[in-house]
Every structure is written in structure tokens, then in C-alpha cells.
Amino acid sequence: MPTLDRDQIKALIPHRDPFLLVDRILELDGDKRVVGELAVRGDEFWIPGHFPGRPIMPGVLILEALAQAGGILVFTSKPQWRGQVMFFAGIDNARFRRPVLPGDTLRLEVTFTGGRLRMVKMHGQAFV
């Protein structure tokens, strides 16, 4: 089970600070599953405005972190796709169980569930 650090992640996906939302990859199971982490720091760009005095990580950024982890899974298993930009085609059944706060570590688990041509479908879950 290989691990990837932030520099190795940056070699795979085009995202950069402040929008690189995966700090490390803990597990990578071929083209099936990836597990990553994001340490939610106290100096994140969204803290002053979401919400003043009670910062809560926006749900859309949690979804983006999952998508970036999924992109890492795709680009490690399909190197011929590296350098291309991937986009969301849809998000189904998103639910948020509790707020993600500065100081939390977000565990990102993404599993490949299917695909065709250049479309992939994945299932992702984020845990504190």
C-alpha cells in the first residue's frame, strides 16, 4: 500500500494552494480504492467568511476534496489520462452528518464503481 505526499500529489493533479485539498495518500489499491487525508488548518482561506466566529468547512469543499482523491486514483491507474482536467458530471445523494472544523483531519475514502470511455463513477465518503 503506497503512500503519496503533497509533492507527489501535485505531480498527479493540477490543483494548487489554496485549492489543493489532499495532503497525503495513505492507501492506493490499484484502480479500485484510494484513501487520503486533509488536515484542516486554522488559516484556511474560507475561515474568515464561513462563518465569522464559528468556522465550518463548506460542504462543497469536502466534495471537492473527495473528487481530488478520486482524480489521484484515476491518474495513478490510467497514466495515459495524466495532464487532462477532470470535471464533475454529477453528485448523487450527498449528506453531511456533522461540521468539519479547523483542527480536524478529514479522511477521504473513494472507491471506483464503474465507468465507460472517459467517464468514471465513484463512491466517496469523508470522515473526521
Coordinates of N, CA, C and O in Angstrom, one line a residue:
M1 N 0.8 -1.2 0.0 CA 0.0 0.0 0.0 C 0.9 1.2 0.0 O 1.4 1.6 1.0
P2 N 1.1 1.9 -1.1 CA 2.0 3.0 -1.2 C 1.3 4.2 -0.6 O 0.1 4.3 -0.4
T3 N 2.2 5.2 -0.2 CA 1.7 6.5 0.3 C 2.3 7.5 -0.6 O 3.4 7.4 -1.1
L4 N 1.5 8.6 -0.7 CA 2.0 9.7 -1.5 C 2.0 11.0 -0.7 O 1.0 11.2 0.1
D5 N 3.0 11.8 -0.8 CA 3.0 13.1 -0.1 C 2.5 14.2 -1.0 O 2.1 13.9 -2.1
R6 N 2.4 15.4 -0.4 CA 1.8 16.5 -1.2 C 2.6 16.8 -2.5 O 1.9 17.1 -3.5
D7 N 3.9 16.7 -2.5 CA 4.6 16.9 -3.8 C 4.3 15.9 -4.8 O 4.1 16.2 -6.0
Q8 N 4.1 14.6 -4.4 CA 3.8 13.5 -5.4 C 2.3 13.7 -5.8 O 2.0 13.4 -7.0
I9 N 1.5 14.2 -5.0 CA 0.1 14.5 -5.4 C 0.1 15.6 -6.4 O -0.7 15.5 -7.4
K10 N 0.9 16.7 -6.2 CA 0.9 17.8 -7.1 C 1.4 17.3 -8.5 O 1.1 18.0 -9.5
A11 N 2.2 16.3 -8.5 CA 2.7 15.8 -9.8 C 1.6 15.0 -10.6 O 1.7 14.8 -11.8
L12 N 0.5 14.7 -9.9 CA -0.6 13.9 -10.5 C -1.8 14.8 -10.9 O -2.4 14.5 -11.9
I13 N -2.2 15.7 -10.0 CA -3.4 16.5 -10.3 C -3.0 18.0 -10.4 O -2.0 18.4 -9.9
P14 N -3.8 18.8 -11.1 CA -3.4 20.2 -11.4 C -3.7 21.1 -10.3 O -3.3 22.3 -10.4
H15 N -4.4 20.7 -9.2 CA -4.8 21.7 -8.2 C -3.6 22.2 -7.4 O -2.6 21.5 -7.2
R16 N -3.7 23.4 -7.0 CA -2.6 24.1 -6.2 C -3.3 24.9 -5.1 O -4.5 25.2 -5.1
D17 N -2.5 25.3 -4.1 CA -3.0 26.1 -3.0 C -3.6 27.4 -3.5 O -3.1 27.9 -4.5
P18 N -4.7 27.8 -2.9 CA -5.3 27.3 -1.7 C -6.3 26.2 -2.0 O -7.1 25.8 -1.2
F19 N -6.3 25.6 -3.3 CA -7.4 24.7 -3.6 C -6.9 23.2 -3.8 O -7.6 22.4 -4.3
L20 N -5.7 23.0 -3.3 CA -5.2 21.6 -3.2 C -5.7 21.0 -1.9 O -5.3 21.5 -0.8
L21 N -6.7 20.1 -1.9 CA -7.4 19.7 -0.7 C -7.1 18.2 -0.3 O -8.0 17.6 0.3
V22 N -6.0 17.7 -0.7 CA -5.5 16.4 -0.3 C -4.0 16.6 0.2 O -3.2 17.0 -0.6
D23 N -3.8 16.3 1.4 CA -2.4 16.4 2.0 C -1.5 15.2 1.7 O -0.3 15.3 1.5
R24 N -2.2 14.0 1.8 CA -1.4 12.8 1.7 C -2.4 11.6 1.3 O -3.5 11.7 1.6
I25 N -1.8 10.7 0.6 CA -2.5 9.4 0.3 C -2.0 8.3 1.2 O -0.7 8.1 1.2
L26 N -2.9 7.7 1.9 CA -2.5 6.6 2.8 C -2.5 5.3 2.2 O -1.8 4.4 2.6
E27 N -3.5 5.0 1.4 CA -3.7 3.7 0.7 C -4.1 4.0 -0.7 O -4.8 4.9 -1.1
L28 N -3.6 3.1 -1.6 CA -3.9 3.1 -3.0 C -4.0 1.7 -3.5 O -3.0 1.0 -3.5
D29 N -5.1 1.3 -3.8 CA -5.4 -0.1 -4.2 C -5.7 -0.2 -5.7 O -6.8 -0.2 -6.1
G30 N -4.6 -0.1 -6.5 CA -4.7 -0.2 -8.0 C -5.7 0.8 -8.5 O -5.6 2.0 -8.3
D31 N -6.7 0.3 -9.3 CA -7.7 1.2 -9.8 C -9.0 1.0 -9.1 O -10.1 1.4 -9.6
K32 N -9.0 0.5 -7.8 CA -10.2 0.2 -7.1 C -10.5 1.2 -6.0 O -11.6 1.7 -5.8
R33 N -9.5 1.6 -5.2 CA -9.8 2.4 -4.0 C -8.6 3.3 -3.6 O -7.4 2.9 -3.8
V34 N -8.9 4.5 -3.1 CA -7.9 5.4 -2.6 C -8.3 5.9 -1.2 O -9.5 6.1 -1.0
V35 N -7.4 6.1 -0.3 CA -7.7 6.7 1.0 C -6.7 7.8 1.2 O -5.5 7.6 1.1
G36 N -7.2 9.0 1.4 CA -6.3 10.2 1.6 C -6.7 10.9 2.9 O -7.7 10.6 3.5
E37 N -5.9 12.0 3.2 CA -6.2 12.8 4.3 C -6.0 14.3 4.0 O -5.2 14.6 3.1
L38 N -6.8 15.1 4.7 CA -6.6 16.6 4.6 C -6.7 17.1 6.1 O -7.6 16.8 6.8
A39 N -5.6 17.7 6.5 CA -5.6 18.3 7.8 C -6.2 19.7 7.6 O -5.7 20.6 6.9
V40 N -7.3 20.0 8.3 CA -8.0 21.3 8.2 C -7.3 22.2 9.2 O -7.4 22.1 10.4
R41 N -6.6 23.2 8.6 CA -5.8 24.1 9.4 C -6.6 25.3 9.8 O -7.6 25.7 9.2
G42 N -6.1 26.0 10.7 CA -6.7 27.3 11.2 C -6.5 28.5 10.4 O -7.1 29.5 10.6
D43 N -5.7 28.4 9.3 CA -5.5 29.5 8.4 C -6.1 29.3 7.0 O -5.7 29.9 6.1
E44 N -7.1 28.4 6.9 CA -7.7 28.1 5.6 C -8.4 29.4 5.0 O -8.9 30.2 5.8
F45 N -8.4 29.5 3.7 CA -8.9 30.7 3.1 C -10.4 31.0 3.4 O -10.9 32.1 3.4
W46 N -11.2 30.0 3.7 CA -12.6 30.1 3.9 C -13.0 30.5 5.3 O -14.1 30.9 5.6
I47 N -12.0 30.5 6.3 CA -12.4 30.7 7.7 C -13.0 32.1 8.0 O -14.0 32.1 8.7
P48 N -12.4 33.2 7.4 CA -13.0 34.5 7.8 C -14.5 34.6 7.4 O -15.2 35.4 8.0
G49 N -14.9 33.9 6.4 CA -16.3 34.2 5.9 C -17.3 33.0 6.1 O -18.4 33.2 5.8
H50 N -16.8 31.9 6.6 CA -17.7 30.7 6.7 C -17.6 30.0 8.0 O -16.9 28.9 8.0
F51 N -18.0 30.4 9.0 CA -18.8 31.6 9.3 C -18.0 32.4 10.4 O -17.4 31.8 11.2
P52 N -18.1 33.7 10.3 CA -17.3 34.5 11.3 C -17.6 34.1 12.7 O -18.7 34.0 13.1
G53 N -16.5 33.8 13.4 CA -16.6 33.4 14.8 C -16.9 31.9 15.0 O -16.8 31.4 16.1
R54 N -17.4 31.2 14.0 CA -17.7 29.8 14.1 C -17.3 29.1 12.7 O -18.2 28.8 12.0
P55 N -16.1 29.0 12.4 CA -15.7 28.4 11.1 C -16.1 27.0 10.9 O -15.8 26.1 11.8
I56 N -16.8 26.7 9.8 CA -17.2 25.4 9.4 C -16.8 25.2 8.0 O -17.1 26.0 7.1
M57 N -16.1 24.1 7.7 CA -15.6 23.8 6.3 C -16.9 23.7 5.4 O -17.8 22.9 5.7
P58 N -16.9 24.5 4.3 CA -18.1 24.3 3.4 C -18.2 22.9 2.8 O -17.2 22.3 2.4
G59 N -19.4 22.4 2.7 CA -19.6 21.1 2.2 C -19.1 20.9 0.8 O -18.6 19.8 0.4
V60 N -19.2 22.0 0.0 CA -18.7 21.9 -1.4 C -17.2 21.6 -1.4 O -16.7 20.9 -2.3
L61 N -16.4 22.1 -0.4 CA -15.0 21.8 -0.4 C -14.7 20.4 0.1 O -13.7 19.8 -0.3
I62 N -15.6 19.8 0.9 CA -15.5 18.4 1.3 C -15.7 17.5 0.0 O -14.9 16.6 -0.3
L63 N -16.7 17.9 -0.8 CA -16.9 17.2 -2.0 C -15.7 17.3 -3.0 O -15.3 16.4 -3.6
E64 N -15.2 18.5 -3.1 CA -14.0 18.8 -3.9 C -12.8 17.9 -3.4 O -12.1 17.4 -4.3
A65 N -12.6 17.8 -2.1 CA -11.5 17.0 -1.6 C -11.7 15.5 -2.0 O -10.7 14.9 -2.4
L66 N -12.9 15.1 -1.9 CA -13.2 13.7 -2.4 C -12.9 13.5 -3.9 O -12.3 12.5 -4.3
A67 N -13.3 14.5 -4.7 CA -13.1 14.5 -6.1 C -11.6 14.5 -6.4 O -11.1 13.8 -7.3
Q68 N -10.8 15.2 -5.7 CA -9.4 15.3 -5.9 C -8.7 13.9 -5.6 O -7.9 13.4 -6.3
A69 N -9.2 13.3 -4.5 CA -8.7 12.0 -4.2 C -9.1 11.0 -5.3 O -8.3 10.1 -5.7
G70 N -10.3 11.1 -5.8 CA -10.7 10.3 -6.9 C -9.9 10.5 -8.2 O -9.5 9.6 -8.9
G71 N -9.5 11.7 -8.4 CA -8.6 12.0 -9.5 C -7.3 11.4 -9.4 O -6.7 10.9 -10.3
I72 N -6.8 11.4 -8.2 CA -5.5 10.7 -7.9 C -5.6 9.2 -8.2 O -4.7 8.6 -8.8
L73 N -6.7 8.6 -7.8 CA -7.0 7.2 -8.2 C -7.0 7.0 -9.7 O -6.3 6.1 -10.2
V74 N -7.7 7.8 -10.4 CA -7.7 7.7 -11.9 C -6.4 7.9 -12.5 O -5.9 7.1 -13.3
F75 N -5.6 8.9 -12.1 CA -4.4 9.2 -12.8 C -3.3 8.2 -12.4 O -2.3 8.1 -13.2
T76 N -3.4 7.6 -11.3 CA -2.4 6.5 -11.0 C -2.7 5.2 -11.7 O -1.8 4.5 -12.0
S77 N -4.0 5.0 -11.9 CA -4.3 3.7 -12.6 C -4.4 3.9 -14.1 O -4.4 2.9 -14.8
K78 N -4.6 5.1 -14.6 CA -4.6 5.3 -16.0 C -3.7 6.4 -16.4 O -4.1 7.6 -16.6
P79 N -2.4 6.1 -16.4 CA -1.4 7.2 -16.6 C -1.5 7.9 -18.0 O -1.1 9.1 -18.1
Q80 N -2.2 7.3 -18.9 CA -2.4 7.9 -20.2 C -3.4 9.1 -20.1 O -3.4 10.0 -21.0
W81 N -4.1 9.2 -19.0 CA -5.0 10.3 -18.8 C -4.4 11.5 -18.1 O -5.0 12.6 -18.0
R82 N -3.2 11.3 -17.6 CA -2.5 12.4 -16.8 C -2.4 13.6 -17.7 O -2.2 13.5 -18.9
G83 N -2.5 14.8 -17.0 CA -2.4 16.0 -17.7 C -3.7 16.5 -18.2 O -3.8 17.7 -18.6
Q84 N -4.7 15.7 -18.1 CA -6.1 16.1 -18.5 C -6.8 16.6 -17.3 O -6.5 16.3 -16.2
V85 N -7.8 17.5 -17.6 CA -8.6 18.0 -16.5 C -9.9 17.2 -16.4 O -10.5 17.0 -17.4
M86 N -10.2 16.8 -15.2 CA -11.5 16.1 -14.9 C -12.5 17.0 -14.3 O -12.1 17.9 -13.6
F87 N -13.7 16.8 -14.6 CA -14.8 17.6 -14.1 C -15.9 16.8 -13.5 O -16.1 15.6 -13.9
F88 N -16.6 17.4 -12.6 CA -17.8 16.7 -12.1 C -18.9 16.6 -13.2 O -19.1 17.6 -13.9
A89 N -19.5 15.5 -13.3 CA -20.7 15.4 -14.2 C -22.0 15.3 -13.3 O -23.0 15.6 -13.8
G90 N -21.8 15.0 -12.0 CA -22.9 14.9 -11.1 C -22.5 14.5 -9.8 O -21.4 13.9 -9.6
I91 N -23.3 14.8 -8.8 CA -23.1 14.4 -7.4 C -24.5 13.8 -6.9 O -25.5 14.6 -7.0
D92 N -24.5 12.6 -6.5 CA -25.7 12.0 -6.1 C -25.7 11.7 -4.6 O -24.7 11.3 -4.1
N93 N -26.8 12.0 -3.9 CA -27.0 11.5 -2.5 C -26.0 12.1 -1.6 O -25.5 11.3 -0.7
A94 N -25.6 13.3 -1.7 CA -24.6 13.9 -0.8 C -25.3 14.2 0.6 O -26.4 14.7 0.6
R95 N -24.7 13.8 1.7 CA -25.2 14.1 3.0 C -24.0 14.5 3.9 O -22.9 14.0 3.8
F96 N -24.3 15.4 4.8 CA -23.3 15.9 5.7 C -23.8 15.7 7.1 O -24.9 16.2 7.5
R97 N -23.1 14.8 7.9 CA -23.6 14.4 9.2 C -23.1 15.3 10.3 O -23.8 15.4 11.3
R98 N -22.0 15.9 10.2 CA -21.5 16.8 11.2 C -20.6 17.8 10.6 O -20.0 17.6 9.6
P99 N -20.4 19.0 11.3 CA -19.5 20.0 10.7 C -18.0 19.5 10.8 O -17.6 18.8 11.7
V100 N -17.3 20.0 9.8 CA -15.8 19.8 9.8 C -15.2 21.2 10.2 O -15.5 22.2 9.6
L101 N -14.4 21.1 11.3 CA -13.8 22.3 11.9 C -12.3 22.4 11.8 O -11.7 21.4 11.6
P102 N -11.8 23.6 11.9 CA -10.3 23.7 12.0 C -9.8 22.8 13.1 O -10.3 22.8 14.2
G103 N -8.7 22.2 12.8 CA -8.1 21.2 13.7 C -8.5 19.8 13.4 O -7.8 18.8 13.9
D104 N -9.5 19.6 12.7 CA -10.0 18.2 12.3 C -9.1 17.7 11.2 O -8.5 18.4 10.4
T105 N -9.0 16.4 11.1 CA -8.3 15.7 10.0 C -9.4 14.9 9.3 O -10.1 14.1 9.9
L106 N -9.6 15.2 8.0 CA -10.6 14.7 7.2 C -10.0 13.4 6.4 O -9.0 13.6 5.7
R107 N -10.6 12.3 6.7 CA -10.2 11.1 6.0 C -11.1 10.9 4.7 O -12.3 10.9 4.8
L108 N -10.5 10.8 3.6 CA -11.2 10.7 2.3 C -11.1 9.3 1.7 O -10.0 8.8 1.4
E109 N -12.2 8.6 1.6 CA -12.2 7.3 1.0 C -13.0 7.3 -0.2 O -14.2 7.6 -0.2
V110 N -12.4 6.9 -1.3 CA -13.1 6.9 -2.6 C -12.9 5.5 -3.3 O -11.7 5.0 -3.4
T111 N -14.0 5.0 -3.8 CA -14.0 3.7 -4.5 C -14.5 3.8 -5.9 O -15.5 4.5 -6.1
F112 N -13.8 3.2 -6.8 CA -14.2 3.2 -8.2 C -15.4 2.2 -8.3 O -15.4 1.1 -7.8
T113 N -16.5 2.7 -8.9 CA -17.7 1.8 -9.1 C -18.1 1.6 -10.5 O -19.0 0.8 -10.7
G114 N -17.5 2.2 -11.5 CA -17.8 1.9 -12.9 C -17.4 3.0 -13.8 O -16.9 4.1 -13.3
G115 N -17.6 2.8 -15.0 CA -17.2 3.9 -16.0 C -17.2 3.3 -17.4 O -17.2 2.1 -17.6
R116 N -17.1 4.3 -18.3 CA -17.0 4.0 -19.8 C -16.4 5.2 -20.4 O -16.5 6.3 -20.0
L117 N -15.7 4.9 -21.5 CA -15.0 5.9 -22.2 C -14.2 6.8 -21.3 O -13.4 6.2 -20.5
R118 N -14.4 8.0 -21.2 CA -13.7 8.9 -20.3 C -14.6 9.4 -19.1 O -14.3 10.4 -18.5
M119 N -15.6 8.6 -18.8 CA -16.4 8.9 -17.7 C -16.2 7.9 -16.6 O -16.1 6.7 -16.9
V120 N -16.0 8.3 -15.4 CA -15.9 7.4 -14.3 C -16.9 7.7 -13.2 O -17.3 8.8 -13.1
K121 N -17.3 6.7 -12.5 CA -18.2 6.8 -11.4 C -17.6 6.3 -10.2 O -16.9 5.2 -10.2
M122 N -17.7 7.1 -9.1 CA -17.0 6.7 -7.8 C -17.9 7.0 -6.7 O -18.9 7.8 -6.8
H123 N -17.7 6.3 -5.6 CA -18.4 6.5 -4.3 C -17.4 7.0 -3.4 O -16.3 6.4 -3.2
G124 N -17.7 8.1 -2.7 CA -16.8 8.7 -1.8 C -17.4 9.0 -0.4 O -18.6 9.3 -0.4
Q125 N -16.6 8.9 0.6 CA -17.0 9.2 2.0 C -15.9 9.9 2.6 O -14.7 9.6 2.5
A126 N -16.3 10.9 3.4 CA -15.3 11.7 4.2 C -15.6 11.5 5.7 O -16.8 11.6 6.1
F127 N -14.6 11.3 6.5 CA -14.8 11.1 7.9 C -13.9 12.0 8.7 O -12.7 12.2 8.3
V128 N -14.3 12.4 9.9 CA -13.4 13.2 10.8 C -12.9 12.2 11.8 O -13.6 11.4 12.3

